[in-house]
Coordinates of C-alpha atoms and ligand atoms in Angstrom, one line a residue:
M1 CA 131.9 -143.5 100.0
E2 CA 132.4 -140.1 101.8
E3 CA 130.6 -137.2 100.3
R4 CA 132.8 -134.7 99.0
P5 CA 132.1 -131.1 98.6
L6 CA 131.6 -129.9 95.1
M7 CA 134.6 -128.1 94.2
L8 CA 132.8 -125.9 91.6
V9 CA 130.5 -123.3 92.9
A10 CA 127.0 -123.9 91.4
K11 CA 126.6 -120.5 89.4
D12 CA 123.3 -118.9 88.9
R13 CA 121.3 -120.1 85.7
P14 CA 123.4 -119.0 82.9
T15 CA 120.4 -118.3 80.7
T16 CA 117.2 -116.6 80.6
N17 CA 115.6 -118.9 78.3
T18 CA 112.3 -119.7 80.1
H19 CA 111.7 -122.9 78.1
L20 CA 114.8 -124.3 79.1
V21 CA 114.7 -123.2 82.7
T22 CA 111.2 -124.3 83.2
W23 CA 112.3 -127.8 81.9
V24 CA 115.3 -128.1 83.9
D25 CA 113.2 -127.2 87.1
E26 CA 110.8 -129.7 86.2
M27 CA 113.4 -132.6 85.8
A28 CA 115.2 -131.3 89.0
K29 CA 111.8 -131.7 90.8
M30 CA 111.3 -135.3 89.7
C31 CA 115.0 -136.4 90.1
K32 CA 115.8 -134.4 93.4
P33 CA 119.2 -133.9 93.1
D34 CA 121.2 -132.1 95.9
R35 CA 122.4 -129.4 93.5
V36 CA 122.0 -128.3 89.9
Y37 CA 125.2 -127.6 87.9
W38 CA 125.1 -125.8 84.6
V39 CA 128.1 -126.8 82.4
D40 CA 129.9 -123.8 80.9
G41 CA 132.3 -125.5 78.8
T42 CA 135.6 -123.7 79.9
E43 CA 138.9 -125.2 80.4
A44 CA 139.0 -124.1 84.0
E45 CA 135.6 -126.1 84.6
A46 CA 137.1 -129.0 82.9
K47 CA 140.0 -129.2 85.3
A48 CA 137.8 -128.7 88.2
L49 CA 135.2 -131.5 87.1
T50 CA 138.3 -133.7 86.3
E51 CA 139.7 -133.2 89.8
E52 CA 136.2 -133.9 91.3
A53 CA 136.0 -137.2 89.2
V54 CA 139.5 -138.2 90.4
G55 CA 138.7 -137.4 94.0
S56 CA 135.4 -139.5 93.8
G57 CA 137.2 -142.4 92.2
V58 CA 135.1 -142.1 88.8
L59 CA 138.5 -141.4 86.9
T60 CA 142.0 -142.5 87.6
P61 CA 144.9 -140.4 86.2
L62 CA 147.1 -142.4 83.9
N63 CA 151.0 -142.0 83.9
P64 CA 151.5 -138.3 83.1
A65 CA 154.9 -139.2 81.5
K66 CA 153.3 -141.7 79.1
R67 CA 149.9 -140.7 78.5
P68 CA 149.7 -136.8 79.6
G69 CA 146.1 -135.6 80.3
S70 CA 144.5 -138.9 80.1
Y71 CA 142.2 -140.8 82.6
Y72 CA 140.9 -144.3 83.1
S73 CA 137.5 -145.3 83.9
R74 CA 136.0 -148.6 84.9
S75 CA 132.3 -149.8 84.2
D76 CA 129.9 -151.9 85.9
P77 CA 130.3 -155.6 84.4
N78 CA 126.6 -155.1 83.7
D79 CA 127.0 -152.2 81.7
V80 CA 129.4 -152.4 79.0
A81 CA 127.8 -152.0 75.6
R82 CA 124.5 -150.6 73.9
T83 CA 121.4 -152.5 75.0
E84 CA 119.3 -152.8 71.9
E85 CA 116.7 -154.8 73.6
L86 CA 116.2 -152.0 76.1
T87 CA 116.0 -149.3 73.4
F88 CA 112.6 -147.8 72.4
V89 CA 111.2 -145.6 69.7
C90 CA 108.2 -144.1 71.6
T91 CA 105.8 -142.8 68.6
P92 CA 102.0 -142.5 69.3
T93 CA 101.4 -145.6 67.2
K94 CA 103.6 -148.7 66.8
A95 CA 103.5 -148.5 63.0
E96 CA 105.3 -145.3 63.0
A97 CA 108.2 -147.2 64.8
G98 CA 108.1 -149.9 62.4
P99 CA 109.1 -153.6 62.6
T100 CA 112.8 -152.9 63.5
N101 CA 112.3 -150.9 66.5
N102 CA 111.2 -151.7 70.2
W103 CA 108.1 -149.6 70.7
M104 CA 106.2 -148.2 73.8
E105 CA 103.2 -145.9 73.9
P106 CA 104.7 -142.6 74.9
A107 CA 102.3 -141.7 77.9
E108 CA 102.7 -145.0 79.5
T109 CA 106.6 -144.8 79.0
Y110 CA 106.8 -141.5 80.5
A111 CA 104.8 -142.8 83.6
T112 CA 107.0 -145.8 83.8
L113 CA 110.2 -143.8 83.8
R114 CA 109.2 -141.0 86.1
A115 CA 108.8 -143.8 88.7
I116 CA 112.4 -144.6 88.2
Y117 CA 113.6 -141.1 88.0
D118 CA 111.8 -140.2 91.1
G119 CA 114.4 -139.1 93.6
A120 CA 117.1 -141.0 91.4
M121 CA 119.5 -138.3 91.9
R122 CA 119.3 -137.8 95.7
G123 CA 122.9 -137.0 97.2
R124 CA 123.8 -136.5 93.6
T125 CA 124.7 -133.4 91.5
M126 CA 122.3 -132.7 88.5
Y127 CA 124.7 -131.4 85.6
V128 CA 122.8 -129.6 82.8
I129 CA 124.9 -129.8 79.5
P130 CA 123.8 -127.5 76.7
Y131 CA 125.5 -128.7 73.6
I132 CA 125.6 -128.5 69.8
M133 CA 126.0 -131.3 67.3
G134 CA 127.6 -129.8 64.2
T135 CA 129.7 -126.7 64.3
P136 CA 128.0 -123.7 65.8
E137 CA 128.2 -121.8 62.4
S138 CA 126.6 -124.6 60.4
P139 CA 123.2 -124.2 59.2
F140 CA 122.6 -127.9 60.0
A141 CA 123.6 -127.8 63.5
M142 CA 121.4 -129.1 66.3
I143 CA 121.1 -128.2 69.8
G144 CA 120.6 -130.3 72.6
V145 CA 120.5 -130.2 76.4
E146 CA 121.6 -133.3 78.4
I147 CA 120.6 -133.4 82.1
T148 CA 122.7 -136.2 83.8
D149 CA 123.9 -137.3 87.2
S150 CA 127.0 -138.7 85.8
I151 CA 130.2 -136.7 85.9
Y152 CA 131.7 -139.4 83.3
V153 CA 129.0 -138.3 81.0
V154 CA 129.9 -134.6 81.3
L155 CA 133.6 -135.2 80.7
N156 CA 132.7 -137.4 77.6
M157 CA 130.2 -135.1 76.3
R158 CA 132.9 -132.3 76.5
I159 CA 135.0 -134.1 74.0
M160 CA 132.2 -135.5 71.7
A161 CA 130.1 -132.3 71.3
R162 CA 130.4 -128.5 71.4
V163 CA 129.2 -127.9 75.1
G164 CA 128.3 -124.9 77.5
E165 CA 128.0 -121.3 76.4
V166 CA 128.4 -121.8 72.8
A167 CA 125.3 -123.8 73.0
L168 CA 123.3 -121.4 75.0
D169 CA 124.3 -118.4 72.6
L170 CA 123.2 -120.2 69.7
L171 CA 119.9 -121.4 71.4
G172 CA 119.0 -117.8 72.7
G173 CA 115.4 -117.8 73.6
S174 CA 114.3 -120.6 71.4
D175 CA 112.1 -123.6 72.3
K176 CA 113.9 -125.7 69.6
F177 CA 116.3 -128.0 71.5
N178 CA 116.4 -131.8 72.2
R179 CA 115.5 -132.4 75.7
G180 CA 117.6 -135.3 77.1
L181 CA 117.3 -136.7 80.4
H182 CA 119.8 -139.3 81.7
S183 CA 120.5 -140.9 85.1
V184 CA 122.6 -143.9 86.0
A185 CA 120.0 -144.3 88.8
D186 CA 121.0 -147.7 90.3
L187 CA 122.4 -149.2 86.9
D188 CA 119.8 -152.1 87.2
P189 CA 119.5 -153.9 84.0
A190 CA 115.9 -154.4 84.9
R191 CA 115.2 -150.9 85.2
R192 CA 117.1 -149.7 82.2
Y193 CA 115.4 -147.8 79.3
I194 CA 116.7 -145.8 76.4
C195 CA 113.5 -144.2 75.2
H196 CA 113.2 -141.7 72.3
F197 CA 110.0 -139.5 71.8
P198 CA 110.7 -138.2 68.2
Q199 CA 107.5 -136.2 68.4
D200 CA 108.6 -134.4 71.5
D201 CA 112.2 -134.2 70.6
T202 CA 113.1 -135.8 73.6
I203 CA 115.2 -138.6 75.0
W204 CA 114.8 -140.3 78.5
S205 CA 117.7 -142.7 79.2
V206 CA 118.0 -144.5 82.6
G207 CA 120.1 -147.2 84.3
S208 CA 123.2 -147.2 82.1
G209 CA 126.3 -145.2 82.0
Y210 CA 127.7 -146.7 78.8
G211 CA 128.5 -144.4 75.9
G212 CA 126.0 -145.2 73.5
N213 CA 123.2 -145.3 76.1
A214 CA 124.3 -142.2 78.1
L215 CA 126.1 -139.7 75.6
L216 CA 122.7 -138.7 74.3
G217 CA 124.2 -136.4 71.5
K218 CA 125.6 -139.4 69.8
K219 CA 123.4 -142.5 68.7
C220 CA 120.2 -140.9 70.2
L221 CA 120.1 -137.6 68.9
S222 CA 122.4 -137.7 65.9
L223 CA 121.0 -140.9 64.7
R224 CA 117.7 -141.9 65.9
I225 CA 116.1 -138.6 66.4
A226 CA 118.0 -136.9 63.5
S227 CA 117.0 -139.6 61.0
Y228 CA 113.3 -139.1 62.0
H229 CA 113.6 -135.2 61.3
A230 CA 115.9 -136.0 58.2
H231 CA 113.0 -138.3 56.8
R232 CA 110.4 -135.4 57.2
Q233 CA 112.9 -132.8 55.9
G234 CA 114.4 -134.5 52.9
W235 CA 117.8 -135.2 54.1
L236 CA 119.8 -138.4 55.6
A237 CA 121.3 -139.0 59.2
E238 CA 123.6 -142.0 58.9
H239 CA 125.8 -144.3 60.7
M240 CA 128.9 -143.4 58.4
M241 CA 132.5 -142.4 58.5
L242 CA 133.5 -139.6 56.3
L243 CA 137.1 -139.4 54.6
E244 CA 138.8 -136.9 52.3
A245 CA 141.2 -138.8 49.8
V246 CA 143.7 -136.7 47.9
S247 CA 145.3 -138.4 45.0
P248 CA 149.0 -137.9 43.9
E249 CA 147.8 -135.4 41.2
G250 CA 146.1 -133.5 44.0
E251 CA 142.4 -134.3 43.1
T252 CA 140.3 -134.3 46.3
H253 CA 137.3 -137.0 46.7
F254 CA 135.0 -137.3 49.7
I255 CA 133.9 -140.8 50.6
A256 CA 131.1 -141.8 53.1
G257 CA 130.8 -145.4 54.4
A258 CA 128.3 -147.3 56.4
F259 CA 129.7 -150.2 58.5
P260 CA 128.3 -152.0 61.3
S261 CA 129.3 -151.2 64.9
A262 CA 133.1 -152.4 65.4
S263 CA 133.7 -153.2 61.6
G264 CA 136.5 -150.8 61.2
K265 CA 135.0 -147.4 60.4
T266 CA 137.4 -145.5 62.5
N267 CA 140.4 -147.5 61.0
L268 CA 139.0 -146.6 57.4
A269 CA 138.6 -143.1 58.3
M270 CA 142.2 -142.9 59.5
L271 CA 143.8 -145.1 56.8
V272 CA 147.5 -144.9 56.0
P273 CA 148.3 -145.9 52.4
P274 CA 150.8 -148.7 51.7
P275 CA 154.3 -147.6 50.3
E276 CA 153.3 -148.4 46.8
L277 CA 150.4 -145.9 47.1
A278 CA 152.2 -143.3 49.2
G279 CA 151.2 -140.5 46.8
W280 CA 147.8 -140.7 48.2
K281 CA 146.5 -139.0 51.4
I282 CA 143.5 -140.0 53.6
R283 CA 142.3 -137.5 56.1
T284 CA 139.5 -138.1 58.5
I285 CA 136.4 -136.0 58.7
G286 CA 134.4 -138.4 60.8
D287 CA 134.2 -141.9 62.1
D288 CA 130.7 -142.8 63.0
I289 CA 128.0 -140.3 62.1
A290 CA 127.3 -138.3 58.9
W291 CA 124.4 -136.0 58.1
M292 CA 123.9 -135.5 54.2
R293 CA 121.9 -133.1 52.3
V294 CA 121.4 -132.1 48.7
G295 CA 123.2 -129.0 47.9
D296 CA 122.3 -126.3 45.4
D297 CA 124.6 -127.8 42.9
G298 CA 122.8 -131.2 43.1
R299 CA 125.4 -133.2 44.8
L300 CA 125.1 -134.7 48.1
W301 CA 126.8 -132.7 50.9
A302 CA 127.9 -134.2 54.3
V303 CA 128.9 -132.9 57.9
N304 CA 130.2 -135.0 60.7
P305 CA 128.2 -133.7 63.7
E306 CA 130.4 -134.9 66.4
A307 CA 133.5 -133.2 68.0
G308 CA 135.5 -136.3 68.9
F309 CA 136.0 -140.0 68.5
F310 CA 134.5 -142.7 70.8
G311 CA 136.2 -145.7 69.3
V312 CA 136.5 -149.5 70.2
A313 CA 139.9 -150.1 71.8
P314 CA 140.9 -153.8 71.2
G315 CA 142.5 -154.4 67.7
T316 CA 143.9 -150.9 67.5
N317 CA 147.6 -150.9 67.1
Q318 CA 150.5 -149.5 65.2
K319 CA 149.6 -151.7 62.2
T320 CA 145.8 -151.4 61.9
N321 CA 145.6 -147.8 62.8
P322 CA 149.0 -145.9 63.7
T323 CA 146.9 -142.7 63.3
A324 CA 144.7 -143.5 66.1
M325 CA 147.6 -144.9 68.2
K326 CA 149.1 -141.0 67.9
M327 CA 145.7 -139.7 68.5
L328 CA 145.6 -141.6 71.9
E329 CA 148.7 -140.4 73.2
H330 CA 147.4 -137.6 75.5
D331 CA 144.2 -135.9 76.6
C332 CA 141.9 -139.1 76.3
I333 CA 139.5 -140.9 78.4
F334 CA 139.8 -144.8 78.3
T335 CA 137.2 -147.0 79.5
K336 CA 137.5 -150.5 80.7
V337 CA 140.8 -151.3 79.2
A338 CA 143.4 -153.0 81.0
L339 CA 146.2 -151.2 83.2
T340 CA 149.9 -151.8 83.2
P341 CA 151.7 -151.6 86.7
D342 CA 152.9 -148.2 85.7
M343 CA 149.6 -146.8 85.0
D344 CA 149.3 -147.1 81.1
V345 CA 146.7 -148.7 79.1
W346 CA 146.7 -151.9 77.4
W347 CA 144.3 -154.0 75.2
E348 CA 144.3 -157.1 73.0
G349 CA 145.8 -156.5 69.8
M350 CA 148.6 -154.1 71.3
D351 CA 152.2 -155.6 71.4
G352 CA 152.9 -157.5 74.6
P353 CA 152.1 -157.1 77.3
S354 CA 155.5 -157.4 78.9
T355 CA 154.2 -157.7 82.4
D356 CA 151.1 -158.9 84.1
L357 CA 148.3 -156.5 84.1
T358 CA 145.2 -155.4 85.9
D359 CA 142.2 -156.2 83.9
W360 CA 139.0 -154.3 83.1
R361 CA 137.3 -155.5 86.2
G362 CA 140.3 -154.3 88.4
K363 CA 141.5 -158.0 89.1
P364 CA 145.1 -159.1 88.7
W365 CA 145.6 -160.5 85.2
R366 CA 148.4 -163.0 84.3
R367 CA 150.2 -162.8 81.0
G368 CA 149.0 -165.6 78.6
S369 CA 145.7 -165.7 80.5
K370 CA 142.9 -167.0 78.1
E371 CA 140.4 -164.2 79.4
P372 CA 140.7 -160.8 77.6
A373 CA 142.4 -158.2 79.9
A374 CA 140.5 -155.4 78.2
Q375 CA 136.7 -155.7 77.9
P376 CA 136.1 -156.4 74.1
N377 CA 134.0 -153.3 73.8
S378 CA 136.5 -151.2 75.8
R379 CA 136.5 -147.6 74.5
F380 CA 138.7 -144.3 74.0
T381 CA 137.2 -141.1 73.9
A382 CA 139.5 -138.6 71.9
P383 CA 139.1 -135.0 70.9
M384 CA 138.9 -134.4 67.0
E385 CA 142.0 -132.2 67.2
N386 CA 144.1 -135.0 68.6
N387 CA 143.9 -136.6 65.0
P388 CA 147.2 -135.9 63.1
S389 CA 145.5 -136.7 59.9
L390 CA 142.3 -134.6 60.6
S391 CA 140.8 -133.3 57.4
R392 CA 140.9 -129.3 57.1
Y393 CA 137.1 -129.7 56.1
A394 CA 136.2 -131.7 59.3
K395 CA 134.6 -128.6 60.7
D396 CA 133.5 -126.9 57.6
P397 CA 130.0 -125.9 58.2
R398 CA 128.8 -126.4 54.7
G399 CA 130.4 -130.1 54.8
V400 CA 131.8 -131.7 51.9
P401 CA 130.5 -133.2 48.5
I402 CA 130.3 -136.9 48.3
S403 CA 131.6 -138.8 45.4
A404 CA 130.9 -142.3 46.7
I405 CA 129.0 -144.0 49.5
L406 CA 130.2 -147.5 50.7
F407 CA 127.9 -150.1 52.4
G408 CA 130.2 -152.4 54.3
G409 CA 129.2 -155.9 55.6
R410 CA 131.2 -158.0 57.9
R411 CA 130.6 -161.3 56.0
T412 CA 133.0 -164.4 56.0
T413 CA 131.4 -165.7 52.6
T414 CA 129.5 -164.7 49.6
V415 CA 130.0 -161.0 49.5
P416 CA 133.1 -160.0 47.3
L417 CA 135.7 -157.4 48.5
V418 CA 134.0 -154.6 46.4
V419 CA 130.9 -154.4 44.0
E420 CA 129.7 -151.2 42.4
S421 CA 126.2 -151.0 41.9
F422 CA 124.5 -150.5 38.6
N423 CA 122.5 -147.5 39.7
W424 CA 121.2 -145.6 42.7
T425 CA 118.2 -148.2 43.4
H426 CA 120.4 -151.1 43.0
G427 CA 122.8 -149.5 45.4
V428 CA 120.2 -148.9 48.1
Y429 CA 119.1 -152.5 47.6
L430 CA 122.9 -153.6 48.3
G431 CA 122.7 -151.3 51.4
A432 CA 119.3 -152.6 52.6
T433 CA 120.4 -156.3 52.5
A434 CA 124.0 -155.9 53.8
G435 CA 124.5 -158.2 56.9
A436 CA 126.9 -158.6 59.6
E437 CA 128.3 -161.1 62.0
T438 CA 127.6 -159.6 65.4
T439 CA 130.3 -157.9 67.5
A440 CA 130.8 -156.9 71.0
A441 CA 129.6 -153.4 70.7
I442 CA 125.9 -154.5 71.4
T443 CA 124.8 -157.0 74.1
G444 CA 123.8 -160.5 72.8
A445 CA 125.2 -163.3 70.8
I446 CA 128.4 -162.7 69.0
G447 CA 129.1 -164.3 65.5
R448 CA 125.5 -164.8 64.3
I449 CA 124.7 -163.1 61.0
R450 CA 122.2 -160.4 61.2
R451 CA 121.0 -158.1 58.4
D452 CA 122.0 -154.6 59.2
P453 CA 120.6 -152.3 56.6
M454 CA 122.9 -149.4 55.9
A455 CA 124.3 -150.3 59.4
M456 CA 121.4 -148.5 60.6
L457 CA 119.2 -151.3 62.1
A458 CA 119.8 -149.9 65.6
F459 CA 119.5 -146.4 64.8
I460 CA 116.6 -145.8 62.3
G461 CA 114.3 -143.5 64.4
Y462 CA 111.2 -144.5 62.5
D463 CA 109.7 -147.2 60.2
A464 CA 112.3 -149.0 58.2
G465 CA 110.0 -149.3 55.2
A466 CA 109.8 -145.6 55.1
Y467 CA 113.3 -145.5 55.5
F468 CA 114.1 -147.5 52.4
A469 CA 111.6 -145.6 50.5
H470 CA 113.3 -142.3 51.7
W471 CA 116.6 -143.6 50.4
L472 CA 115.0 -144.3 47.0
S473 CA 113.5 -141.1 46.8
M474 CA 116.7 -139.0 47.6
F475 CA 117.7 -140.0 44.1
G476 CA 115.3 -137.5 42.6
R477 CA 116.5 -134.8 44.4
M478 CA 120.0 -135.0 43.2
T479 CA 121.5 -134.1 39.7
R480 CA 125.1 -135.4 40.7
P481 CA 124.4 -138.4 43.0
P482 CA 127.3 -140.4 44.5
K483 CA 127.8 -143.9 43.2
I484 CA 127.2 -146.6 45.8
F485 CA 129.4 -149.5 46.4
L486 CA 129.3 -152.5 48.6
V487 CA 132.7 -153.6 50.1
N488 CA 133.3 -156.6 52.5
W489 CA 137.0 -156.6 54.1
F490 CA 136.1 -159.8 55.8
R491 CA 135.6 -162.7 53.5
K492 CA 137.5 -165.9 54.5
G493 CA 139.0 -168.7 52.5
D494 CA 138.4 -172.5 53.1
D495 CA 141.3 -172.5 55.5
G496 CA 139.4 -170.0 57.8
R497 CA 141.8 -167.1 57.0
Y498 CA 140.9 -163.6 55.6
L499 CA 141.3 -163.4 51.9
W500 CA 142.2 -159.7 52.0
P501 CA 144.9 -158.1 54.2
G502 CA 142.7 -155.0 54.9
Y503 CA 143.6 -151.8 56.8
G504 CA 146.1 -149.8 54.8
Q505 CA 145.8 -152.0 51.9
N506 CA 142.1 -151.0 51.5
M507 CA 143.6 -148.0 49.8
R508 CA 143.8 -150.1 46.8
V509 CA 140.0 -150.6 46.8
L510 CA 139.4 -147.0 47.7
K511 CA 141.5 -146.0 44.5
W512 CA 139.4 -148.3 42.4
I513 CA 136.4 -146.7 43.7
I514 CA 137.5 -143.2 43.3
D515 CA 138.5 -144.0 39.6
R516 CA 135.1 -145.5 38.8
S517 CA 133.4 -142.5 40.6
S518 CA 135.5 -139.7 38.9
P519 CA 133.3 -137.2 36.7
A520 CA 135.4 -138.3 33.8
G521 CA 133.5 -141.7 34.2
G522 CA 135.2 -145.2 34.6
R523 CA 139.0 -144.4 34.8
A524 CA 139.2 -148.2 36.1
G525 CA 137.8 -151.1 34.3
A526 CA 135.3 -153.4 35.9
M527 CA 133.4 -156.8 34.9
E528 CA 129.7 -156.9 34.8
T529 CA 128.2 -159.8 37.2
P530 CA 124.6 -160.6 37.8
I531 CA 125.2 -158.7 41.3
G532 CA 127.1 -155.6 40.1
L533 CA 130.3 -154.4 38.8
V534 CA 133.3 -156.0 40.2
P535 CA 137.0 -155.2 39.4
R536 CA 139.0 -157.8 37.6
L537 CA 142.6 -158.6 39.2
S538 CA 143.9 -156.3 36.6
D539 CA 141.6 -153.4 37.3
L540 CA 143.1 -153.0 40.9
D541 CA 146.5 -151.6 41.7
L542 CA 148.1 -154.6 43.4
R543 CA 151.8 -153.4 43.1
G544 CA 153.6 -154.9 46.0
L545 CA 150.6 -156.3 47.9
D546 CA 151.7 -158.9 50.3
A547 CA 149.2 -161.5 49.7
P548 CA 148.7 -164.5 47.5
I549 CA 147.2 -163.4 44.3
E550 CA 144.8 -166.3 44.4
A551 CA 143.3 -165.2 47.5
V552 CA 142.5 -161.7 46.0
E553 CA 141.0 -163.5 43.2
R554 CA 138.9 -165.4 45.7
A555 CA 138.0 -162.3 47.5
L556 CA 136.7 -160.9 44.2
R557 CA 134.7 -164.0 43.2
V558 CA 130.9 -163.8 42.7
D559 CA 129.9 -167.5 43.2
P560 CA 126.5 -168.3 41.7
G561 CA 125.8 -171.1 44.2
E562 CA 126.4 -168.9 47.3
W563 CA 124.4 -165.9 45.7
E564 CA 121.4 -168.2 45.1
K565 CA 121.4 -168.8 48.9
E566 CA 122.1 -165.4 49.6
L567 CA 119.1 -164.1 47.5
E568 CA 116.8 -166.6 49.2
A569 CA 118.1 -165.5 52.7
H570 CA 117.1 -161.9 51.5
A571 CA 113.5 -162.7 51.9
D572 CA 114.2 -162.4 55.9
Ligands
OXD601 C1 129.3 -147.1 68.4 C2 128.6 -148.0 68.0 O1 129.7 -146.9 69.6 O2 128.2 -148.2 66.7 O3 129.7 -146.2 67.5 O4 128.2 -148.7 68.8
MN602 MN1 128.7 -146.4 65.6

C-alpha cells in the first residue's frame, strides 16, 4: 500500500512530565516508528484521524443516510478474539500469579518481547494515548498511557476511555500512570503476547489488534492490573455490568452482575421491561466492568470506569436489546460484521437479510448460507452518550450504592433461574463455583463447561486463592453488604429448548431480587432449599408471561440428583 503523509501535524510533546517523556522516548527508541503522535482528544483530531484511517483502508465509512458517523473495520481471520493462552501475568514468582494465570518471569519476558518490538513500528506512526479510566473528577480514576501503532486502537480508545489533554492534566508531573505498550507488529499468532507486569504497573501487548488484547484500558488495566491493586488496597475490580432500577413507586436500586463473556451483560444492563411491568425503568451504568469500594456508610459503592460499550453484535436485535439497536444508529465503529450492498451492517440475529451480503472476510455471502456472515465475536464500539437509557449516575464520580450482586452462569442444566444465598460467604461460594459453556469471545472450544469464578477466570491479575479470600474478607469491611444471588437464564428442558424466555422478561427476576434486597427485608417470599433460597412460582410476578408455567417451574427446580453431581464437580 502506498504510504500516505500523516494529515495531522505531529505537535511538540504536550507535556513536561519527565517520567512520561522519558518512557515514551525509550519505547520509541525500541520500536523505531517513523513519527510519534500525541493524541489530544479533540474533535478536530478525531475527524483527521478518521480520514486518515479511511484513506489507508483501516476504516470504511458506512452509509451516512442509514448509519451517520459510523465506520466499518475488518480483522485478520487470525485475530478475532481474546487469546487467553497467550495472556500472561508476569509477577516475580509463579505463586503470585496463581494456578489460573499463565505466568512468565518478568525479566525474561521483557527480553523476549523487546526482540519482537525492536523495529516493529518502522514505517508507522507511534500514537501516544494518555487516558483515564473513570471520570476525571472521581477519586478512583486511574490514569494510563497507551502507546500503539494502530489507528484503529486510537479511534476505539477515544470511545472507551477519556483520552488526551484531560488525562495529561490529571496526571500533572506524577509518575503514577500505567505504562501500556501495544504493537500489532506482524499479527503473527506465534509472536503474540499479552503480558501484565502488576508490580511495574506495565502492560506489553504485541501481535494482536483485537479489542480485549489491544484496547489496554479495558481488560488489561481495568480488570487484571486493577484487581491486583484492589486486592492490596481493599476494594474489588470486577467483570460486572451495573444497572439502575427504578420501581413504579420511584424507589431506586443499583444492581451489579458478573456474567461470563458473551452471556448477556449488555442486554441486561439495557433491559426493557415487559408491558406488565412497564412501570419499572432500567437504566445503564455499565455493561462490562465495575470497581467497587466500601463507602463511609458501610455500603458497597460501584463505578463503571469505561466511557463506552464494546459489545458483541450477533444476537443483538429489536427483541433482545432495542436500546442497543437505538444506540448503534450513529457514531459507532463496527468490527467484522457483515455488510449490505448499500453499506449498512448486518449480523446473525437481525431480521433478514433481504439481499446477499459481503461477509466479515470481505467475500460474497449468499442468503441462506450455513456459514455465518458476521464473525461470531463481531463487535460494536459505541459511546456511552449514544445509549438512550443511560443512567444519570453513569458518570457520578462517587458511583452508586449496590443493593444486590448477581453471579450468572451459562448452564443448560442444574442451576435454577435464581437462587439467593444464605449469607455473604455462601454467596461468594456460589460465585466462585459458577460455570459457563464457552462462547466465541475467547478462542478455543465452544460449548464446553468451564468454571468461571465471578466471570473473572481470565481477568484475576493475581492468585485465585487470594482472590477468594479477598472476597470473603470484604464482608468484614461492610455494615450494609449487598445480597448475593446466582442467576441462570440458560437452563434447557428435555426438548433442548430454553425454559425461561430471558431478555426483557428477566425484569421479573430482577423485581424478585430487589424485593428480597429491600432494606425493609423480604418483600417477596422464597423457599429454602439445600442450595439457597429459591422463589416459588407464586413469589414471582408472572402476569402476562408468554411461557408455559411448567417450563418456569422446571427452570426454578432444585434437583437433588443433578446437585449431587454438581457438588462432586466442584472439586475441580
Ligand atoms: C469482552 C469480553 O470483550 O469479556 O467484554 O470478552
Ligand atoms: Mn467482558
